[in-house]
Amino acid sequence: DAKTTQPPSMDCAEGRAANLPCNHSTISGNEYVYWYRQIHSQGPQYIIHGLKNNETNEMASLIITEDRKSSTLILPHATLRDTAVYYCIVKYYGQNFVFGPGTRLSVLP
Amino acid sequence: GAVVSQHPSRVICKSGTSVKIECRSLDFQATTMFWYRQFPKQSLMLMATSNEGSKATYEQGVEKDKFLINHASLTLSTLTVTSAHPEDSSFYICSARAGQLNSYLTDTQYFGPGTRLTVL
């Protein structure tokens, strides 16, 4: 059974913020939320991860709801190079990553 | 930091031949490396997990005698597709996990750029 649910596709205008949602309503207290993205014909790229608190790095921000049942990945100023498939993965520390279908984000000029 | 390379990036071979793919962690030591396969328009599927100096652990349905994995050092793992057939044509991706499982950061996996295998 999939641990996460993501919309299959989204569009975003170049320069605007891209907000990618992920539902993980059955998440356990010690499961982390990871985000990766895969640009066409490349390996996945690590973006960010978190447990309970919101996280920010040079690529993106991760907002996790207080009940931890959902999260949002925010790309503050999307560019054409951000067009990719974005994967939200929930897992215990040490557990293998399981990739679902992800969200195909298209950044439009 | 945390760069993983793969070689070759693309290979075309005849049916029945063997193909070796190398995966290297360039700036960190990887105690565990992973091999994935991705068919067109599908997501990544884990094939096997390898720990340095020990035998690989294969996922259900993956033939260990066909997909030979060697993890001889902390920076190098190899996947050999033996007697390749057209149905083995796929995008093969490796990843590496750094260090011991005792740190918030070291559970993250870093992926290589992938190898496109085409078997004629």
JSON list of C-alpha atoms in Angstrom, two decimals:
[
{"chain": "A", "resi": 1, "resn": "ASP", "atom": "CA", "xyz": [0.00, 0.00, 0.00]},
{"chain": "A", "resi": 2, "resn": "ALA", "atom": "CA", "xyz": [1.28, 3.44, -0.93]},
{"chain": "A", "resi": 3, "resn": "LYS", "atom": "CA", "xyz": [2.23, 5.59, 2.04]},
{"chain": "A", "resi": 4, "resn": "THR", "atom": "CA", "xyz": [1.87, 8.84, 0.11]},
{"chain": "A", "resi": 5, "resn": "THR", "atom": "CA", "xyz": [-0.56, 10.39, -2.33]},
{"chain": "A", "resi": 6, "resn": "GLN", "atom": "CA", "xyz": [0.49, 13.08, -4.78]},
{"chain": "A", "resi": 7, "resn": "PRO", "atom": "CA", "xyz": [-1.33, 14.73, -7.69]},
{"chain": "A", "resi": 8, "resn": "PRO", "atom": "CA", "xyz": [-0.11, 13.21, -10.95]},
{"chain": "A", "resi": 9, "resn": "SER", "atom": "CA", "xyz": [0.70, 16.54, -12.54]},
{"chain": "A", "resi": 10, "resn": "MET", "atom": "CA", "xyz": [0.86, 20.28, -11.91]},
{"chain": "A", "resi": 11, "resn": "ASP", "atom": "CA", "xyz": [1.69, 23.40, -13.86]},
{"chain": "A", "resi": 12, "resn": "CYS", "atom": "CA", "xyz": [3.44, 26.48, -12.55]},
{"chain": "A", "resi": 13, "resn": "ALA", "atom": "CA", "xyz": [4.33, 29.77, -14.18]},
{"chain": "A", "resi": 14, "resn": "GLU", "atom": "CA", "xyz": [8.01, 30.60, -14.37]},
{"chain": "A", "resi": 15, "resn": "GLY", "atom": "CA", "xyz": [9.06, 32.90, -11.53]},
{"chain": "A", "resi": 16, "resn": "ARG", "atom": "CA", "xyz": [6.13, 31.97, -9.34]},
{"chain": "A", "resi": 17, "resn": "ALA", "atom": "CA", "xyz": [6.22, 29.71, -6.33]},
{"chain": "A", "resi": 18, "resn": "ALA", "atom": "CA", "xyz": [5.51, 26.04, -6.97]},
{"chain": "A", "resi": 19, "resn": "ASN", "atom": "CA", "xyz": [3.63, 24.36, -4.14]},
{"chain": "A", "resi": 20, "resn": "LEU", "atom": "CA", "xyz": [3.62, 20.58, -4.39]},
{"chain": "A", "resi": 21, "resn": "PRO", "atom": "CA", "xyz": [1.32, 18.78, -1.95]},
{"chain": "A", "resi": 22, "resn": "CYS", "atom": "CA", "xyz": [1.76, 15.32, -0.48]},
{"chain": "A", "resi": 23, "resn": "ASN", "atom": "CA", "xyz": [-0.72, 13.42, 1.63]},
{"chain": "A", "resi": 24, "resn": "HIS", "atom": "CA", "xyz": [0.62, 10.91, 4.14]},
{"chain": "A", "resi": 25, "resn": "SER", "atom": "CA", "xyz": [-2.30, 10.43, 6.49]},
{"chain": "A", "resi": 26, "resn": "THR", "atom": "CA", "xyz": [-1.00, 7.15, 7.94]},
{"chain": "A", "resi": 27, "resn": "ILE", "atom": "CA", "xyz": [2.46, 8.42, 8.80]},
{"chain": "A", "resi": 28, "resn": "SER", "atom": "CA", "xyz": [3.97, 7.15, 12.04]},
{"chain": "A", "resi": 29, "resn": "GLY", "atom": "CA", "xyz": [5.64, 9.32, 14.63]},
{"chain": "A", "resi": 30, "resn": "ASN", "atom": "CA", "xyz": [9.16, 8.36, 13.68]},
{"chain": "A", "resi": 31, "resn": "GLU", "atom": "CA", "xyz": [8.78, 8.34, 9.91]},
{"chain": "A", "resi": 32, "resn": "TYR", "atom": "CA", "xyz": [10.56, 11.02, 7.93]},
{"chain": "A", "resi": 33, "resn": "VAL", "atom": "CA", "xyz": [9.24, 12.89, 4.90]},
{"chain": "A", "resi": 34, "resn": "TYR", "atom": "CA", "xyz": [11.70, 13.03, 2.01]},
{"chain": "A", "resi": 35, "resn": "TRP", "atom": "CA", "xyz": [11.46, 14.86, -1.29]},
{"chain": "A", "resi": 36, "resn": "TYR", "atom": "CA", "xyz": [13.42, 13.98, -4.41]},
{"chain": "A", "resi": 37, "resn": "ARG", "atom": "CA", "xyz": [13.02, 15.07, -7.99]},
{"chain": "A", "resi": 38, "resn": "GLN", "atom": "CA", "xyz": [13.95, 13.45, -11.26]},
{"chain": "A", "resi": 39, "resn": "ILE", "atom": "CA", "xyz": [14.63, 15.47, -14.35]},
{"chain": "A", "resi": 40, "resn": "HIS", "atom": "CA", "xyz": [14.08, 13.57, -17.57]},
{"chain": "A", "resi": 41, "resn": "SER", "atom": "CA", "xyz": [16.67, 10.81, -18.17]},
{"chain": "A", "resi": 42, "resn": "GLN", "atom": "CA", "xyz": [18.64, 11.62, -15.02]},
{"chain": "A", "resi": 43, "resn": "GLY", "atom": "CA", "xyz": [18.94, 10.06, -11.60]},
{"chain": "A", "resi": 44, "resn": "PRO", "atom": "CA", "xyz": [16.82, 11.41, -8.75]},
{"chain": "A", "resi": 45, "resn": "GLN", "atom": "CA", "xyz": [18.12, 14.47, -6.95]},
{"chain": "A", "resi": 46, "resn": "TYR", "atom": "CA", "xyz": [17.74, 14.90, -3.21]},
{"chain": "A", "resi": 47, "resn": "ILE", "atom": "CA", "xyz": [15.86, 18.07, -2.30]},
{"chain": "A", "resi": 48, "resn": "ILE", "atom": "CA", "xyz": [14.99, 18.12, 1.37]},
{"chain": "A", "resi": 49, "resn": "HIS", "atom": "CA", "xyz": [13.66, 16.04, 4.24]},
{"chain": "A", "resi": 50, "resn": "GLY", "atom": "CA", "xyz": [12.11, 16.55, 7.65]},
{"chain": "A", "resi": 51, "resn": "LEU", "atom": "CA", "xyz": [10.51, 14.87, 10.61]},
{"chain": "A", "resi": 52, "resn": "LYS", "atom": "CA", "xyz": [8.26, 17.34, 12.42]},
{"chain": "A", "resi": 53, "resn": "ASN", "atom": "CA", "xyz": [9.56, 20.84, 11.93]},
{"chain": "A", "resi": 54, "resn": "ASN", "atom": "CA", "xyz": [9.48, 22.87, 8.76]},
{"chain": "A", "resi": 55, "resn": "GLU", "atom": "CA", "xyz": [12.76, 22.82, 6.90]},
{"chain": "A", "resi": 56, "resn": "THR", "atom": "CA", "xyz": [14.40, 25.16, 4.42]},
{"chain": "A", "resi": 57, "resn": "ASN", "atom": "CA", "xyz": [17.53, 24.89, 2.33]},
{"chain": "A", "resi": 58, "resn": "GLU", "atom": "CA", "xyz": [18.92, 26.53, -0.77]},
{"chain": "A", "resi": 59, "resn": "MET", "atom": "CA", "xyz": [16.60, 24.56, -3.02]},
{"chain": "A", "resi": 60, "resn": "ALA", "atom": "CA", "xyz": [13.24, 24.51, -1.30]},
{"chain": "A", "resi": 61, "resn": "SER", "atom": "CA", "xyz": [11.12, 24.68, 1.82]},
{"chain": "A", "resi": 62, "resn": "LEU", "atom": "CA", "xyz": [9.25, 21.80, 3.38]},
{"chain": "A", "resi": 63, "resn": "ILE", "atom": "CA", "xyz": [6.13, 22.58, 5.32]},
{"chain": "A", "resi": 64, "resn": "ILE", "atom": "CA", "xyz": [4.75, 19.73, 7.44]},
{"chain": "A", "resi": 65, "resn": "THR", "atom": "CA", "xyz": [1.34, 20.14, 9.03]},
{"chain": "A", "resi": 66, "resn": "GLU", "atom": "CA", "xyz": [1.09, 19.92, 12.78]},
{"chain": "A", "resi": 67, "resn": "ASP", "atom": "CA", "xyz": [-0.64, 16.55, 12.64]},
{"chain": "A", "resi": 68, "resn": "ARG", "atom": "CA", "xyz": [2.01, 15.43, 10.11]},
{"chain": "A", "resi": 69, "resn": "LYS", "atom": "CA", "xyz": [-0.63, 13.98, 7.82]},
{"chain": "A", "resi": 70, "resn": "SER", "atom": "CA", "xyz": [0.39, 16.12, 4.89]},
{"chain": "A", "resi": 71, "resn": "SER", "atom": "CA", "xyz": [3.24, 18.27, 3.68]},
{"chain": "A", "resi": 72, "resn": "THR", "atom": "CA", "xyz": [4.01, 20.79, 0.97]},
{"chain": "A", "resi": 73, "resn": "LEU", "atom": "CA", "xyz": [7.22, 21.27, -0.93]},
{"chain": "A", "resi": 74, "resn": "ILE", "atom": "CA", "xyz": [7.71, 24.87, -1.95]},
{"chain": "A", "resi": 75, "resn": "LEU", "atom": "CA", "xyz": [10.01, 26.00, -4.74]},
{"chain": "A", "resi": 76, "resn": "PRO", "atom": "CA", "xyz": [9.99, 29.76, -4.11]},
{"chain": "A", "resi": 77, "resn": "HIS", "atom": "CA", "xyz": [10.79, 30.96, -7.63]},
{"chain": "A", "resi": 78, "resn": "ALA", "atom": "CA", "xyz": [10.30, 28.20, -10.16]},
{"chain": "A", "resi": 79, "resn": "THR", "atom": "CA", "xyz": [12.42, 28.17, -13.29]},
{"chain": "A", "resi": 80, "resn": "LEU", "atom": "CA", "xyz": [12.15, 26.10, -16.45]},
{"chain": "A", "resi": 81, "resn": "ARG", "atom": "CA", "xyz": [14.91, 23.85, -15.07]},
{"chain": "A", "resi": 82, "resn": "ASP", "atom": "CA", "xyz": [12.63, 22.86, -12.21]},
{"chain": "A", "resi": 83, "resn": "THR", "atom": "CA", "xyz": [10.46, 20.90, -14.64]},
{"chain": "A", "resi": 84, "resn": "ALA", "atom": "CA", "xyz": [10.70, 17.35, -13.31]},
{"chain": "A", "resi": 85, "resn": "VAL", "atom": "CA", "xyz": [8.90, 14.53, -11.53]},
{"chain": "A", "resi": 86, "resn": "TYR", "atom": "CA", "xyz": [8.80, 15.20, -7.79]},
{"chain": "A", "resi": 87, "resn": "TYR", "atom": "CA", "xyz": [8.64, 12.30, -5.37]},
{"chain": "A", "resi": 88, "resn": "CYS", "atom": "CA", "xyz": [7.40, 12.51, -1.80]},
{"chain": "A", "resi": 89, "resn": "ILE", "atom": "CA", "xyz": [8.60, 9.53, 0.25]},
{"chain": "A", "resi": 90, "resn": "VAL", "atom": "CA", "xyz": [7.76, 8.61, 3.81]},
{"chain": "A", "resi": 91, "resn": "LYS", "atom": "CA", "xyz": [10.04, 6.16, 5.58]},
{"chain": "A", "resi": 92, "resn": "TYR", "atom": "CA", "xyz": [11.56, 5.09, 8.84]},
{"chain": "A", "resi": 93, "resn": "TYR", "atom": "CA", "xyz": [15.19, 5.82, 9.52]},
{"chain": "A", "resi": 94, "resn": "GLY", "atom": "CA", "xyz": [17.21, 3.06, 7.83]},
{"chain": "A", "resi": 95, "resn": "GLN", "atom": "CA", "xyz": [14.33, 1.83, 5.72]},
{"chain": "A", "resi": 96, "resn": "ASN", "atom": "CA", "xyz": [14.71, 1.62, 1.96]},
{"chain": "A", "resi": 97, "resn": "PHE", "atom": "CA", "xyz": [13.24, 4.29, -0.25]},
{"chain": "A", "resi": 98, "resn": "VAL", "atom": "CA", "xyz": [10.09, 3.32, -2.14]},
{"chain": "A", "resi": 99, "resn": "PHE", "atom": "CA", "xyz": [9.28, 5.54, -5.10]},
{"chain": "A", "resi": 100, "resn": "GLY", "atom": "CA", "xyz": [5.68, 6.12, -6.13]},
{"chain": "A", "resi": 101, "resn": "PRO", "atom": "CA", "xyz": [4.55, 7.77, -9.37]},
{"chain": "A", "resi": 102, "resn": "GLY", "atom": "CA", "xyz": [5.26, 11.29, -8.05]},
{"chain": "A", "resi": 103, "resn": "THR", "atom": "CA", "xyz": [4.01, 14.62, -9.41]},
{"chain": "A", "resi": 104, "resn": "ARG", "atom": "CA", "xyz": [5.06, 15.78, -12.84]},
{"chain": "A", "resi": 105, "resn": "LEU", "atom": "CA", "xyz": [5.68, 19.52, -12.48]},
{"chain": "A", "resi": 106, "resn": "SER", "atom": "CA", "xyz": [5.74, 21.56, -15.65]},
{"chain": "A", "resi": 107, "resn": "VAL", "atom": "CA", "xyz": [7.10, 25.08, -15.32]},
{"chain": "A", "resi": 108, "resn": "LEU", "atom": "CA", "xyz": [5.66, 27.19, -18.09]},
{"chain": "A", "resi": 109, "resn": "PRO", "atom": "CA", "xyz": [7.33, 30.27, -19.60]},
{"chain": "B", "resi": 1, "resn": "GLY", "atom": "CA", "xyz": [29.24, 17.32, -1.80]},
{"chain": "B", "resi": 2, "resn": "ALA", "atom": "CA", "xyz": [27.63, 13.85, -2.01]},
{"chain": "B", "resi": 3, "resn": "VAL", "atom": "CA", "xyz": [28.29, 13.18, -5.67]},
{"chain": "B", "resi": 4, "resn": "VAL", "atom": "CA", "xyz": [27.69, 9.76, -7.19]},
{"chain": "B", "resi": 5, "resn": "SER", "atom": "CA", "xyz": [28.90, 8.88, -10.66]},
{"chain": "B", "resi": 6, "resn": "GLN", "atom": "CA", "xyz": [28.00, 6.05, -13.01]},
{"chain": "B", "resi": 7, "resn": "HIS", "atom": "CA", "xyz": [29.82, 4.66, -15.98]},
{"chain": "B", "resi": 8, "resn": "PRO", "atom": "CA", "xyz": [28.94, 4.21, -18.74]},
{"chain": "B", "resi": 9, "resn": "SER", "atom": "CA", "xyz": [26.05, 6.61, -19.19]},
{"chain": "B", "resi": 10, "resn": "ARG", "atom": "CA", "xyz": [24.77, 4.71, -22.18]},
{"chain": "B", "resi": 11, "resn": "VAL", "atom": "CA", "xyz": [25.50, 1.25, -23.56]},
{"chain": "B", "resi": 12, "resn": "ILE", "atom": "CA", "xyz": [24.19, -0.72, -26.51]},
{"chain": "B", "resi": 13, "resn": "CYS", "atom": "CA", "xyz": [24.99, -4.40, -26.68]},
{"chain": "B", "resi": 14, "resn": "LYS", "atom": "CA", "xyz": [24.00, -7.54, -28.50]},
{"chain": "B", "resi": 15, "resn": "SER", "atom": "CA", "xyz": [21.75, -10.12, -26.95]},
{"chain": "B", "resi": 16, "resn": "GLY", "atom": "CA", "xyz": [23.71, -12.69, -24.94]},
{"chain": "B", "resi": 17, "resn": "THR", "atom": "CA", "xyz": [26.57, -10.43, -23.93]},
{"chain": "B", "resi": 18, "resn": "SER", "atom": "CA", "xyz": [27.34, -9.20, -20.44]},
{"chain": "B", "resi": 19, "resn": "VAL", "atom": "CA", "xyz": [27.45, -5.57, -19.44]},
{"chain": "B", "resi": 20, "resn": "LYS", "atom": "CA", "xyz": [29.14, -4.06, -16.39]},
{"chain": "B", "resi": 21, "resn": "ILE", "atom": "CA", "xyz": [28.00, -0.78, -14.86]},
{"chain": "B", "resi": 22, "resn": "GLU", "atom": "CA", "xyz": [30.12, 1.04, -12.29]},
{"chain": "B", "resi": 23, "resn": "CYS", "atom": "CA", "xyz": [28.83, 3.25, -9.51]},
{"chain": "B", "resi": 24, "resn": "ARG", "atom": "CA", "xyz": [31.20, 5.45, -7.54]},
{"chain": "B", "resi": 25, "resn": "SER", "atom": "CA", "xyz": [30.73, 7.78, -4.60]},
{"chain": "B", "resi": 26, "resn": "LEU", "atom": "CA", "xyz": [33.18, 10.58, -5.36]},
{"chain": "B", "resi": 27, "resn": "ASP", "atom": "CA", "xyz": [33.40, 12.56, -2.15]},
{"chain": "B", "resi": 28, "resn": "PHE", "atom": "CA", "xyz": [32.14, 10.30, 0.58]},
{"chain": "B", "resi": 29, "resn": "GLN", "atom": "CA", "xyz": [32.39, 6.70, 1.71]},
{"chain": "B", "resi": 30, "resn": "ALA", "atom": "CA", "xyz": [29.27, 4.68, 1.08]},
{"chain": "B", "resi": 31, "resn": "THR", "atom": "CA", "xyz": [28.73, 1.75, 3.39]},
{"chain": "B", "resi": 32, "resn": "THR", "atom": "CA", "xyz": [25.58, 0.86, 1.49]},
{"chain": "B", "resi": 33, "resn": "MET", "atom": "CA", "xyz": [24.79, 1.18, -2.18]},
{"chain": "B", "resi": 34, "resn": "PHE", "atom": "CA", "xyz": [21.56, 0.47, -4.00]},
{"chain": "B", "resi": 35, "resn": "TRP", "atom": "CA", "xyz": [20.67, -0.48, -7.55]},
{"chain": "B", "resi": 36, "resn": "TYR", "atom": "CA", "xyz": [17.40, 0.52, -9.16]},
{"chain": "B", "resi": 37, "resn": "ARG", "atom": "CA", "xyz": [15.81, -0.10, -12.52]},
{"chain": "B", "resi": 38, "resn": "GLN", "atom": "CA", "xyz": [13.38, 2.22, -14.27]},
{"chain": "B", "resi": 39, "resn": "PHE", "atom": "CA", "xyz": [11.33, 1.33, -17.33]},
{"chain": "B", "resi": 40, "resn": "PRO", "atom": "CA", "xyz": [9.85, 4.06, -19.55]},
{"chain": "B", "resi": 41, "resn": "LYS", "atom": "CA", "xyz": [7.09, 6.10, -17.90]},
{"chain": "B", "resi": 42, "resn": "GLN", "atom": "CA", "xyz": [7.44, 4.10, -14.69]},
{"chain": "B", "resi": 43, "resn": "SER", "atom": "CA", "xyz": [8.93, 4.86, -11.31]},
{"chain": "B", "resi": 44, "resn": "LEU", "atom": "CA", "xyz": [12.18, 3.51, -9.88]},
{"chain": "B", "resi": 45, "resn": "MET", "atom": "CA", "xyz": [12.15, -0.06, -8.66]},
{"chain": "B", "resi": 46, "resn": "LEU", "atom": "CA", "xyz": [14.74, -1.25, -6.16]},
{"chain": "B", "resi": 47, "resn": "MET", "atom": "CA", "xyz": [16.66, -4.26, -7.41]},
{"chain": "B", "resi": 48, "resn": "ALA", "atom": "CA", "xyz": [19.20, -4.88, -4.68]},
{"chain": "B", "resi": 49, "resn": "THR", "atom": "CA", "xyz": [21.04, -3.48, -1.71]},
{"chain": "B", "resi": 50, "resn": "SER", "atom": "CA", "xyz": [24.75, -4.02, -1.28]},
{"chain": "B", "resi": 51, "resn": "ASN", "atom": "CA", "xyz": [26.93, -3.45, 1.75]},
{"chain": "B", "resi": 52, "resn": "GLU", "atom": "CA", "xyz": [30.67, -3.12, 1.41]},
{"chain": "B", "resi": 53, "resn": "GLY", "atom": "CA", "xyz": [32.39, -6.45, 1.79]},
{"chain": "B", "resi": 54, "resn": "SER", "atom": "CA", "xyz": [29.26, -8.58, 1.93]},
{"chain": "B", "resi": 55, "resn": "LYS", "atom": "CA", "xyz": [26.80, -10.21, -0.43]},
{"chain": "B", "resi": 56, "resn": "ALA", "atom": "CA", "xyz": [24.04, -8.14, -1.93]},
{"chain": "B", "resi": 57, "resn": "THR", "atom": "CA", "xyz": [20.43, -8.49, -0.85]},
{"chain": "B", "resi": 58, "resn": "TYR", "atom": "CA", "xyz": [18.10, -8.83, -3.80]},
{"chain": "B", "resi": 59, "resn": "GLU", "atom": "CA", "xyz": [14.46, -7.78, -3.97]},
{"chain": "B", "resi": 60, "resn": "GLN", "atom": "CA", "xyz": [11.85, -10.39, -4.70]},
{"chain": "B", "resi": 61, "resn": "GLY", "atom": "CA", "xyz": [11.72, -11.27, -8.37]},
{"chain": "B", "resi": 62, "resn": "VAL", "atom": "CA", "xyz": [15.24, -10.07, -9.18]},
{"chain": "B", "resi": 63, "resn": "GLU", "atom": "CA", "xyz": [17.52, -12.88, -10.36]},
{"chain": "B", "resi": 64, "resn": "LYS", "atom": "CA", "xyz": [20.77, -12.71, -8.45]},
{"chain": "B", "resi": 65, "resn": "ASP", "atom": "CA", "xyz": [22.59, -14.89, -10.97]},
{"chain": "B", "resi": 66, "resn": "LYS", "atom": "CA", "xyz": [21.61, -12.55, -13.76]},
{"chain": "B", "resi": 67, "resn": "PHE", "atom": "CA", "xyz": [22.34, -9.27, -12.00]},
{"chain": "B", "resi": 68, "resn": "LEU", "atom": "CA", "xyz": [25.69, -9.69, -10.29]},
{"chain": "B", "resi": 69, "resn": "ILE", "atom": "CA", "xyz": [26.55, -7.03, -7.75]},
{"chain": "B", "resi": 70, "resn": "ASN", "atom": "CA", "xyz": [29.97, -6.43, -6.26]},
{"chain": "B", "resi": 71, "resn": "HIS", "atom": "CA", "xyz": [30.67, -3.82, -3.58]},
{"chain": "B", "resi": 72, "resn": "ALA", "atom": "CA", "xyz": [34.39, -4.28, -3.08]},
{"chain": "B", "resi": 73, "resn": "SER", "atom": "CA", "xyz": [35.20, -0.90, -1.60]},
{"chain": "B", "resi": 74, "resn": "LEU", "atom": "CA", "xyz": [33.53, 1.96, 0.21]},
{"chain": "B", "resi": 75, "resn": "THR", "atom": "CA", "xyz": [33.41, 3.99, -2.98]},
{"chain": "B", "resi": 76, "resn": "LEU", "atom": "CA", "xyz": [32.68, 1.48, -5.72]},
{"chain": "B", "resi": 77, "resn": "SER", "atom": "CA", "xyz": [29.86, -0.91, -6.55]},
{"chain": "B", "resi": 78, "resn": "THR", "atom": "CA", "xyz": [29.39, -2.70, -9.85]},
{"chain": "B", "resi": 79, "resn": "LEU", "atom": "CA", "xyz": [26.33, -4.24, -11.46]},
{"chain": "B", "resi": 80, "resn": "THR", "atom": "CA", "xyz": [26.90, -6.84, -14.17]},
{"chain": "B", "resi": 81, "resn": "VAL", "atom": "CA", "xyz": [23.97, -7.80, -16.34]},
{"chain": "B", "resi": 82, "resn": "THR", "atom": "CA", "xyz": [24.86, -11.29, -17.54]},
{"chain": "B", "resi": 83, "resn": "SER", "atom": "CA", "xyz": [23.63, -12.73, -20.80]},
{"chain": "B", "resi": 84, "resn": "ALA", "atom": "CA", "xyz": [21.58, -9.63, -21.49]},
{"chain": "B", "resi": 85, "resn": "HIS", "atom": "CA", "xyz": [18.35, -9.88, -23.46]},
{"chain": "B", "resi": 86, "resn": "PRO", "atom": "CA", "xyz": [16.13, -7.20, -24.98]},
{"chain": "B", "resi": 87, "resn": "GLU", "atom": "CA", "xyz": [13.79, -7.31, -21.99]},
{"chain": "B", "resi": 88, "resn": "ASP", "atom": "CA", "xyz": [16.73, -6.16, -19.82]},
{"chain": "B", "resi": 89, "resn": "SER", "atom": "CA", "xyz": [16.81, -2.88, -21.71]},
{"chain": "B", "resi": 90, "resn": "SER", "atom": "CA", "xyz": [16.15, -0.24, -19.10]},
{"chain": "B", "resi": 91, "resn": "PHE", "atom": "CA", "xyz": [17.52, 2.74, -17.18]},
{"chain": "B", "resi": 92, "resn": "TYR", "atom": "CA", "xyz": [19.72, 1.50, -14.34]},
{"chain": "B", "resi": 93, "resn": "ILE", "atom": "CA", "xyz": [20.39, 3.87, -11.45]},
{"chain": "B", "resi": 94, "resn": "CYS", "atom": "CA", "xyz": [22.59, 3.44, -8.43]},
{"chain": "B", "resi": 95, "resn": "SER", "atom": "CA", "xyz": [22.51, 5.32, -5.16]},
{"chain": "B", "resi": 96, "resn": "ALA", "atom": "CA", "xyz": [24.74, 5.51, -2.13]},
{"chain": "B", "resi": 97, "resn": "ARG", "atom": "CA", "xyz": [24.09, 6.09, 1.53]},
{"chain": "B", "resi": 98, "resn": "ALA", "atom": "CA", "xyz": [26.86, 7.62, 3.57]},
{"chain": "B", "resi": 99, "resn": "GLY", "atom": "CA", "xyz": [28.22, 6.55, 6.89]},
{"chain": "B", "resi": 100, "resn": "GLN", "atom": "CA", "xyz": [26.66, 4.79, 9.80]},
{"chain": "B", "resi": 101, "resn": "LEU", "atom": "CA", "xyz": [22.96, 4.76, 10.54]},
{"chain": "B", "resi": 102, "resn": "ASN", "atom": "CA", "xyz": [23.32, 7.02, 13.52]},
{"chain": "B", "resi": 103, "resn": "SER", "atom": "CA", "xyz": [22.88, 10.46, 12.13]},
{"chain": "B", "resi": 104, "resn": "TYR", "atom": "CA", "xyz": [19.99, 12.53, 10.92]},
{"chain": "B", "resi": 105, "resn": "LEU", "atom": "CA", "xyz": [21.81, 13.27, 7.71]},
{"chain": "B", "resi": 106, "resn": "THR", "atom": "CA", "xyz": [23.38, 9.95, 6.81]},
{"chain": "B", "resi": 107, "resn": "ASP", "atom": "CA", "xyz": [20.13, 8.15, 5.95]},
{"chain": "B", "resi": 108, "resn": "THR", "atom": "CA", "xyz": [19.82, 10.25, 2.82]},
{"chain": "B", "resi": 109, "resn": "GLN", "atom": "CA", "xyz": [20.61, 8.49, -0.44]},
{"chain": "B", "resi": 110, "resn": "TYR", "atom": "CA", "xyz": [22.42, 10.22, -3.26]},
{"chain": "B", "resi": 111, "resn": "PHE", "atom": "CA", "xyz": [21.78, 8.98, -6.77]},
{"chain": "B", "resi": 112, "resn": "GLY", "atom": "CA", "xyz": [23.96, 8.57, -9.79]},
{"chain": "B", "resi": 113, "resn": "PRO", "atom": "CA", "xyz": [23.00, 9.96, -13.20]},
{"chain": "B", "resi": 114, "resn": "GLY", "atom": "CA", "xyz": [21.88, 6.56, -14.48]},
{"chain": "B", "resi": 115, "resn": "THR", "atom": "CA", "xyz": [22.92, 4.18, -17.26]},
{"chain": "B", "resi": 116, "resn": "ARG", "atom": "CA", "xyz": [20.73, 3.60, -20.28]},
{"chain": "B", "resi": 117, "resn": "LEU", "atom": "CA", "xyz": [21.08, -0.02, -21.40]},
{"chain": "B", "resi": 118, "resn": "THR", "atom": "CA", "xyz": [19.79, -1.08, -24.80]},
{"chain": "B", "resi": 119, "resn": "VAL", "atom": "CA", "xyz": [20.03, -4.74, -25.73]},
{"chain": "B", "resi": 120, "resn": "LEU", "atom": "CA", "xyz": [19.57, -5.49, -29.42]}
]
